[in-house]
Coordinates of C-alpha atoms and ligand atoms in Angstrom, one line a residue:
M825 CA 0.0 0.0 0.0
S826 CA 1.5 3.3 -1.0
Q827 CA 0.5 6.8 0.0
F828 CA 0.5 7.6 -3.7
W829 CA -2.2 5.1 -4.6
S830 CA -5.6 6.5 -5.5
P831 CA -8.5 5.5 -3.3
L832 CA -9.8 3.2 -6.1
V833 CA -6.5 1.4 -6.3
R834 CA -6.5 0.8 -2.6
M835 CA -9.8 -1.1 -2.7
L836 CA -9.0 -3.3 -5.7
T837 CA -8.7 -7.1 -5.4
P838 CA -7.1 -8.0 -8.8
Y839 CA -8.0 -11.1 -10.7
V840 CA -5.4 -13.9 -10.2
P841 CA -5.0 -16.0 -13.5
G842 CA -4.0 -19.6 -13.3
E843 CA -0.3 -20.1 -12.9
Q844 CA 2.0 -20.0 -15.9
P845 CA 4.9 -22.1 -14.6
K846 CA 8.5 -21.2 -15.5
V847 CA 9.6 -24.9 -15.4
N848 CA 9.5 -27.3 -18.3
N849 CA 8.0 -30.7 -18.5
L850 CA 4.9 -30.0 -16.5
I851 CA 1.6 -31.3 -17.7
K852 CA -0.3 -28.0 -17.7
L853 CA -4.1 -28.6 -17.3
N854 CA -4.9 -25.4 -15.3
T855 CA -5.8 -22.5 -17.6
N856 CA -8.0 -24.1 -20.3
E857 CA -5.6 -23.5 -23.1
N858 CA -5.9 -25.7 -26.2
P859 CA -3.4 -28.6 -26.2
Y860 CA -2.9 -28.3 -30.0
P861 CA -1.1 -25.6 -31.9
P862 CA -3.0 -23.1 -34.1
S863 CA -3.4 -23.8 -37.8
P864 CA -0.1 -23.6 -39.7
A865 CA -1.9 -20.9 -41.8
V866 CA -1.8 -18.6 -38.8
I867 CA 2.0 -18.8 -38.5
K868 CA 2.4 -18.4 -42.2
A869 CA 0.2 -15.3 -42.3
M870 CA 2.1 -13.8 -39.4
H871 CA 5.5 -14.4 -41.1
A872 CA 4.1 -12.6 -44.1
V873 CA 3.7 -9.4 -42.2
T874 CA 6.5 -7.2 -43.5
A875 CA 9.0 -5.3 -41.3
D876 CA 8.1 -2.2 -43.2
S877 CA 4.4 -2.5 -42.3
L878 CA 5.4 -2.8 -38.6
R879 CA 6.8 0.7 -38.9
L880 CA 3.2 2.0 -39.3
Y881 CA 0.3 2.0 -36.9
P882 CA -2.2 -0.7 -37.6
D883 CA -5.8 0.1 -38.8
P884 CA -7.5 1.6 -35.7
D885 CA -10.7 -0.1 -36.8
S886 CA -9.3 -3.5 -37.6
S887 CA -11.7 -3.5 -40.6
Q888 CA -10.3 -6.6 -42.3
L889 CA -10.6 -8.7 -39.2
K890 CA -14.1 -7.3 -38.6
Q891 CA -15.0 -8.2 -42.2
T892 CA -13.7 -11.8 -41.8
L893 CA -15.7 -12.3 -38.6
A894 CA -18.8 -10.6 -40.1
D895 CA -18.7 -12.9 -43.2
Y896 CA -18.2 -16.0 -41.1
H897 CA -21.0 -15.3 -38.6
G898 CA -23.4 -13.7 -41.1
M899 CA -23.3 -10.2 -39.6
D900 CA -22.5 -6.7 -40.7
T901 CA -19.1 -5.2 -39.7
N902 CA -20.9 -2.6 -37.6
Q903 CA -22.2 -5.4 -35.5
I904 CA -18.7 -6.6 -34.5
F905 CA -16.2 -5.2 -31.9
V906 CA -12.7 -6.6 -31.7
G907 CA -10.2 -6.3 -28.8
N908 CA -7.0 -7.6 -27.2
G909 CA -8.4 -10.9 -25.8
S910 CA -12.0 -11.3 -24.6
D911 CA -10.9 -10.0 -21.2
E912 CA -10.4 -6.6 -22.8
V913 CA -13.6 -6.9 -24.8
L914 CA -15.4 -7.7 -21.6
A915 CA -13.8 -4.7 -19.9
F916 CA -15.1 -2.4 -22.6
A917 CA -18.6 -4.0 -22.3
F918 CA -18.5 -3.4 -18.5
M919 CA -17.6 0.2 -19.0
A920 CA -19.9 1.0 -21.9
L921 CA -23.0 -1.1 -21.2
L922 CA -23.1 -2.7 -17.7
K923 CA -23.1 0.3 -15.3
H924 CA -26.6 1.4 -14.4
D925 CA -28.4 2.5 -11.3
A926 CA -29.7 -1.0 -10.7
P927 CA -27.2 -3.7 -10.0
L928 CA -25.5 -6.0 -12.5
L929 CA -26.5 -9.6 -12.0
F930 CA -24.2 -12.6 -12.5
P931 CA -24.0 -16.2 -11.1
D932 CA -22.3 -16.8 -7.7
I933 CA -20.1 -19.4 -9.4
T934 CA -18.8 -18.0 -12.6
Y935 CA -15.8 -16.4 -14.3
S936 CA -14.0 -14.7 -11.4
F937 CA -13.0 -11.7 -13.5
Y938 CA -16.6 -10.3 -13.4
P939 CA -16.6 -9.1 -9.8
V940 CA -13.0 -7.7 -10.4
Y941 CA -14.2 -5.6 -13.3
A942 CA -17.3 -4.5 -11.4
R943 CA -15.2 -3.2 -8.6
L944 CA -12.7 -1.5 -10.9
F945 CA -15.5 0.3 -12.8
G946 CA -17.6 1.0 -9.7
I947 CA -20.5 -1.2 -10.7
D948 CA -22.9 -2.4 -8.1
Y949 CA -23.5 -6.2 -8.5
V950 CA -25.5 -9.1 -7.1
E951 CA -24.4 -12.7 -7.3
V952 CA -27.3 -15.0 -8.2
P953 CA -26.8 -18.6 -6.8
L954 CA -26.6 -21.5 -9.2
N955 CA -29.3 -24.1 -8.5
D956 CA -28.5 -27.3 -6.7
Q957 CA -27.4 -29.0 -9.9
M958 CA -24.9 -26.2 -10.3
E959 CA -26.8 -24.8 -13.3
I960 CA -27.8 -21.3 -14.2
D961 CA -31.6 -21.1 -13.9
T962 CA -32.7 -18.0 -15.9
A963 CA -35.9 -17.8 -13.8
D964 CA -33.7 -16.6 -10.9
Y965 CA -32.8 -13.5 -13.0
L966 CA -36.4 -12.3 -13.2
G967 CA -38.4 -10.1 -10.7
R968 CA -35.2 -8.5 -9.4
D969 CA -33.8 -5.0 -9.5
C970 CA -31.6 -5.5 -12.6
G971 CA -29.4 -3.1 -14.4
A972 CA -27.8 -5.7 -16.7
I973 CA -26.9 -9.4 -16.7
I974 CA -23.7 -11.3 -17.6
F975 CA -22.9 -15.0 -17.6
P976 CA -20.7 -17.4 -19.6
N977 CA -22.4 -20.0 -21.8
P978 CA -21.3 -22.7 -21.1
N979 CA -20.7 -21.4 -17.6
A980 CA -17.2 -21.6 -16.2
P981 CA -15.9 -23.3 -14.1
T982 CA -18.8 -25.7 -14.2
G983 CA -18.8 -26.3 -18.0
I984 CA -22.6 -26.6 -18.0
P985 CA -24.4 -25.1 -21.0
L986 CA -27.6 -23.2 -21.1
A987 CA -30.1 -23.9 -23.9
L988 CA -30.6 -21.2 -26.5
S989 CA -34.4 -21.2 -25.7
A990 CA -33.6 -20.3 -22.1
I991 CA -31.5 -17.4 -23.2
E992 CA -34.1 -16.2 -25.6
D993 CA -36.8 -16.4 -22.9
L994 CA -34.6 -14.2 -20.7
L995 CA -34.1 -11.7 -23.5
I996 CA -37.8 -11.5 -24.0
K997 CA -38.6 -11.1 -20.3
Q998 CA -35.8 -8.6 -19.6
P999 CA -36.0 -6.4 -22.8
N1000 CA -34.7 -3.3 -21.0
S1001 CA -31.5 -4.8 -19.6
V1002 CA -28.3 -5.6 -21.6
I1003 CA -27.6 -9.3 -21.4
V1004 CA -24.0 -10.3 -22.1
V1005 CA -23.4 -13.9 -23.0
D1006 CA -19.7 -14.8 -22.7
E1007 CA -19.1 -17.6 -25.2
A1008 CA -15.5 -18.3 -24.4
Y1009 CA -16.1 -22.1 -24.6
V1010 CA -19.1 -22.3 -26.9
D1011 CA -17.4 -24.0 -29.8
F1012 CA -16.8 -27.2 -27.7
G1013 CA -20.4 -28.2 -28.0
A1014 CA -22.9 -25.5 -26.8
E1015 CA -25.3 -23.5 -29.0
S1016 CA -24.2 -20.0 -29.9
A1017 CA -26.5 -17.0 -29.3
I1018 CA -24.9 -15.0 -32.1
T1019 CA -28.0 -15.4 -34.4
L1020 CA -30.2 -14.0 -31.6
T1021 CA -28.4 -10.7 -31.8
Q1022 CA -30.3 -9.9 -35.0
R1023 CA -33.6 -10.0 -33.1
Y1024 CA -32.7 -8.8 -29.7
P1025 CA -31.1 -5.3 -29.5
N1026 CA -30.1 -5.9 -25.8
L1027 CA -27.9 -9.0 -26.5
L1028 CA -24.1 -8.9 -26.7
V1029 CA -22.2 -12.1 -27.4
V1030 CA -18.5 -12.1 -26.5
R1031 CA -16.0 -14.6 -28.1
T1032 CA -12.4 -15.5 -27.8
F1033 CA -9.7 -16.9 -30.0
S1034 CA -7.9 -18.3 -26.9
K1035 CA -9.6 -21.6 -26.5
S1036 CA -11.1 -23.3 -29.6
R1037 CA -8.6 -21.5 -31.9
S1038 CA -5.5 -22.2 -29.9
L1039 CA -4.5 -18.6 -29.8
A1040 CA -4.4 -17.6 -26.1
G1041 CA -0.9 -16.1 -26.7
L1042 CA -2.1 -13.8 -29.6
R1043 CA -4.7 -12.0 -27.5
V1044 CA -7.8 -11.7 -29.7
G1045 CA -11.4 -11.5 -28.7
F1046 CA -14.6 -10.0 -30.2
A1047 CA -18.1 -9.1 -29.5
V1048 CA -21.2 -9.4 -31.7
G1049 CA -24.3 -7.3 -31.1
N1050 CA -26.7 -4.7 -32.2
K1051 CA -25.0 -1.7 -33.9
E1052 CA -25.9 0.6 -31.0
L1053 CA -24.3 -1.6 -28.4
I1054 CA -21.1 -1.9 -30.6
D1055 CA -21.1 1.9 -31.1
G1056 CA -21.1 2.3 -27.3
M1057 CA -18.1 0.0 -26.9
E1058 CA -16.3 1.8 -29.8
R1059 CA -16.8 5.1 -28.0
V1060 CA -15.1 3.7 -24.9
K1061 CA -12.3 2.0 -26.9
N1062 CA -11.6 5.3 -28.8
S1063 CA -11.4 7.1 -25.5
F1064 CA -8.9 4.6 -24.1
N1065 CA -6.6 3.0 -26.8
S1066 CA -7.0 3.5 -30.5
Y1067 CA -4.9 0.5 -31.5
P1068 CA -5.7 -2.6 -29.3
M1069 CA -5.1 -4.9 -32.2
D1070 CA -1.6 -5.1 -33.6
R1071 CA -0.8 -6.1 -37.2
L1072 CA 0.5 -9.6 -36.2
A1073 CA -2.6 -10.4 -34.2
V1074 CA -4.9 -9.2 -37.0
A1075 CA -3.0 -11.3 -39.6
G1076 CA -3.0 -14.4 -37.5
A1077 CA -6.7 -14.1 -36.4
I1078 CA -7.9 -13.7 -40.0
A1079 CA -5.8 -16.8 -41.1
S1080 CA -7.3 -18.9 -38.3
Y1081 CA -10.8 -18.2 -39.7
Q1082 CA -9.7 -19.2 -43.1
D1083 CA -8.7 -22.7 -42.1
E1084 CA -12.1 -24.3 -41.2
D1085 CA -11.0 -27.9 -41.7
Y1086 CA -8.2 -27.6 -39.2
F1087 CA -10.4 -25.8 -36.8
Q1088 CA -13.1 -28.6 -36.9
K1089 CA -10.5 -31.4 -36.6
M1090 CA -8.9 -29.9 -33.5
L1091 CA -12.3 -29.2 -31.9
Q1092 CA -13.3 -32.9 -32.5
A1093 CA -10.0 -34.1 -31.0
V1094 CA -10.6 -32.1 -27.8
I1095 CA -14.2 -33.2 -27.5
T1096 CA -13.3 -36.9 -28.0
T1097 CA -10.6 -36.6 -25.3
R1098 CA -13.0 -34.8 -23.0
E1099 CA -15.6 -37.6 -23.3
N1100 CA -12.9 -40.3 -22.7
T1101 CA -11.4 -38.4 -19.7
T1102 CA -14.9 -38.0 -18.2
Q1103 CA -15.6 -41.7 -18.4
A1104 CA -12.2 -42.5 -16.9
L1105 CA -12.7 -40.1 -14.0
Q1106 CA -16.1 -41.6 -13.4
Q1107 CA -14.6 -45.1 -13.2
L1108 CA -12.3 -43.7 -10.5
G1109 CA -15.3 -42.6 -8.5
F1110 CA -15.4 -38.9 -9.4
S1111 CA -18.6 -37.2 -10.2
V1112 CA -18.1 -35.0 -13.2
L1113 CA -20.4 -32.2 -14.2
P1114 CA -21.7 -32.5 -17.8
S1115 CA -19.2 -30.3 -19.7
C1116 CA -19.6 -28.6 -23.1
T1117 CA -16.2 -27.0 -22.8
N1118 CA -12.5 -27.9 -23.0
F1119 CA -12.3 -28.6 -19.3
V1120 CA -14.1 -30.8 -16.8
F1121 CA -15.2 -30.0 -13.2
A1122 CA -15.0 -33.0 -11.0
K1123 CA -15.0 -34.0 -7.4
H1124 CA -14.3 -37.2 -5.5
P1125 CA -16.5 -38.3 -2.6
A1126 CA -13.6 -39.6 -0.5
F1127 CA -10.6 -37.4 -1.3
S1128 CA -10.3 -33.6 -0.8
A1129 CA -9.7 -31.6 -3.9
D1130 CA -7.0 -29.7 -2.1
K1131 CA -5.0 -32.9 -1.4
L1132 CA -5.6 -34.3 -4.9
A1133 CA -4.4 -31.0 -6.5
A1134 CA -1.3 -31.2 -4.3
G1135 CA -0.7 -34.8 -5.2
L1136 CA -1.0 -34.1 -8.9
R1137 CA 1.4 -31.3 -8.5
E1138 CA 4.0 -33.6 -6.9
R1139 CA 3.6 -35.7 -10.1
A1140 CA 4.2 -32.6 -12.3
I1141 CA 0.5 -32.2 -13.3
I1142 CA -1.2 -28.9 -12.5
V1143 CA -4.9 -28.4 -12.4
R1144 CA -7.0 -25.6 -11.0
H1145 CA -8.6 -25.6 -7.6
F1146 CA -10.8 -22.7 -6.4
K1147 CA -11.1 -22.0 -2.7
H1148 CA -14.7 -20.7 -3.0
P1149 CA -16.8 -22.5 -0.4
R1150 CA -19.4 -23.9 -2.8
I1151 CA -16.8 -25.4 -5.1
D1152 CA -13.8 -26.1 -3.0
Q1153 CA -14.2 -29.9 -3.4
Y1154 CA -13.9 -29.7 -7.2
L1155 CA -10.9 -29.8 -9.5
R1156 CA -11.1 -27.9 -12.8
I1157 CA -9.1 -30.0 -15.3
S1158 CA -8.4 -28.6 -18.7
I1159 CA -8.5 -31.2 -21.5
G1160 CA -5.0 -31.9 -22.8
T1161 CA -3.7 -34.3 -25.4
N1162 CA -4.7 -38.0 -25.1
E1163 CA -1.2 -38.7 -23.7
E1164 CA -1.5 -35.9 -21.1
C1165 CA -5.0 -37.0 -20.0
D1166 CA -3.8 -40.7 -19.8
K1167 CA -1.0 -39.5 -17.4
L1168 CA -3.6 -37.5 -15.4
I1169 CA -5.8 -40.5 -15.0
A1170 CA -2.8 -42.7 -14.0
A1171 CA -1.8 -40.2 -11.3
L1172 CA -5.4 -39.9 -10.0
R1173 CA -5.6 -43.7 -9.9
Q1174 CA -2.6 -43.8 -7.6
L1175 CA -3.9 -40.9 -5.5
T1176 CA -7.4 -42.5 -5.0
A1177 CA -6.2 -46.1 -4.5
Ligands
PMP858 N1 -14.4 -15.6 -20.4 C1 -14.2 -16.8 -19.7 C2 -15.4 -17.5 -19.2 C3 -12.9 -17.3 -19.5 O1 -12.8 -18.5 -18.9 C4 -11.8 -16.7 -20.1 C5 -10.4 -17.3 -19.9 N2 -9.8 -17.0 -18.7 C6 -12.0 -15.5 -20.7 C7 -13.3 -15.0 -20.9 C8 -10.9 -14.6 -21.2 O2 -10.2 -15.2 -22.3 P1 -9.2 -14.3 -23.2 O3 -9.0 -13.0 -22.5 O4 -8.0 -15.1 -23.3 O5 -9.9 -14.1 -24.5

């Protein structure tokens, strides 16, 4: 604490991302990265960026990337916002759209960056408990004082998806509140709400290249929504940083969208490993929440998650364990390659023997 800190900085509790270990040969299943590399086309496109072009500022509007995303998702470019990872896109959404007199609503168990942003931007919020099956029940978001709503679909860290019909029902019943659906993991098996943005002016869908497109290191995310919502976010972005997307990121991101075959193949590989890993965990006695993501959320009735995480770490495998009271018996395990998941299961077999 320094006397020079502003009052705002004094009361912040920053988000703590999963560990990025500095040692090699660890099996890293703690931050939901994709175990496979991005398409070779991505690296080729980034190599093709010339030194001379790096001398110049990038396009402040990232128009080419917006065009690529608009074409793929069947939208207009003015319905797309792009940013430096979906965390930044979310931050712009919080600033531009989620601060109102009534509180922002989000689940009690969800992406732990939401309360961090709410505190940073001075947004009052209420955490709405998941139901006993650890699901979001949209009925719980009705009949409350509500300035706006945000949740991931599928939710994190549970991995459980919400049906599109439930999201549409919420949009109909809360027409005066912005609803942000954070689709960081949607490609791994849930239904996207992007098409609903054409009919519901209060819906913003946020996406990332970090998970399904294996580009966590490139920092690219985007949002899709009604032009007025996007305009609001652009106003904030252009009051903060004119160039969040650098030339390399734009080149790589566009190339990723141009290699659909590779994208589908890698998705399928992760989904198959997730299903096999889920079965193997169940055979060891774990209960595993039904996941539509690239991670599973699992607990064992006889062994504490804390001890299991420590035991895995001794065996050079890192997973995520949250100390939140409702979920402190769960491990969140990112899906790795088949080989990595086989080693995880072998280690857990020893630890639960
Ligand atoms: N939303 C959710 C639900 C996430 O789990 C993550 C990853 N930590 C993000 C958004 C942010 O991803 P990125 O900033 O890498 O796009």
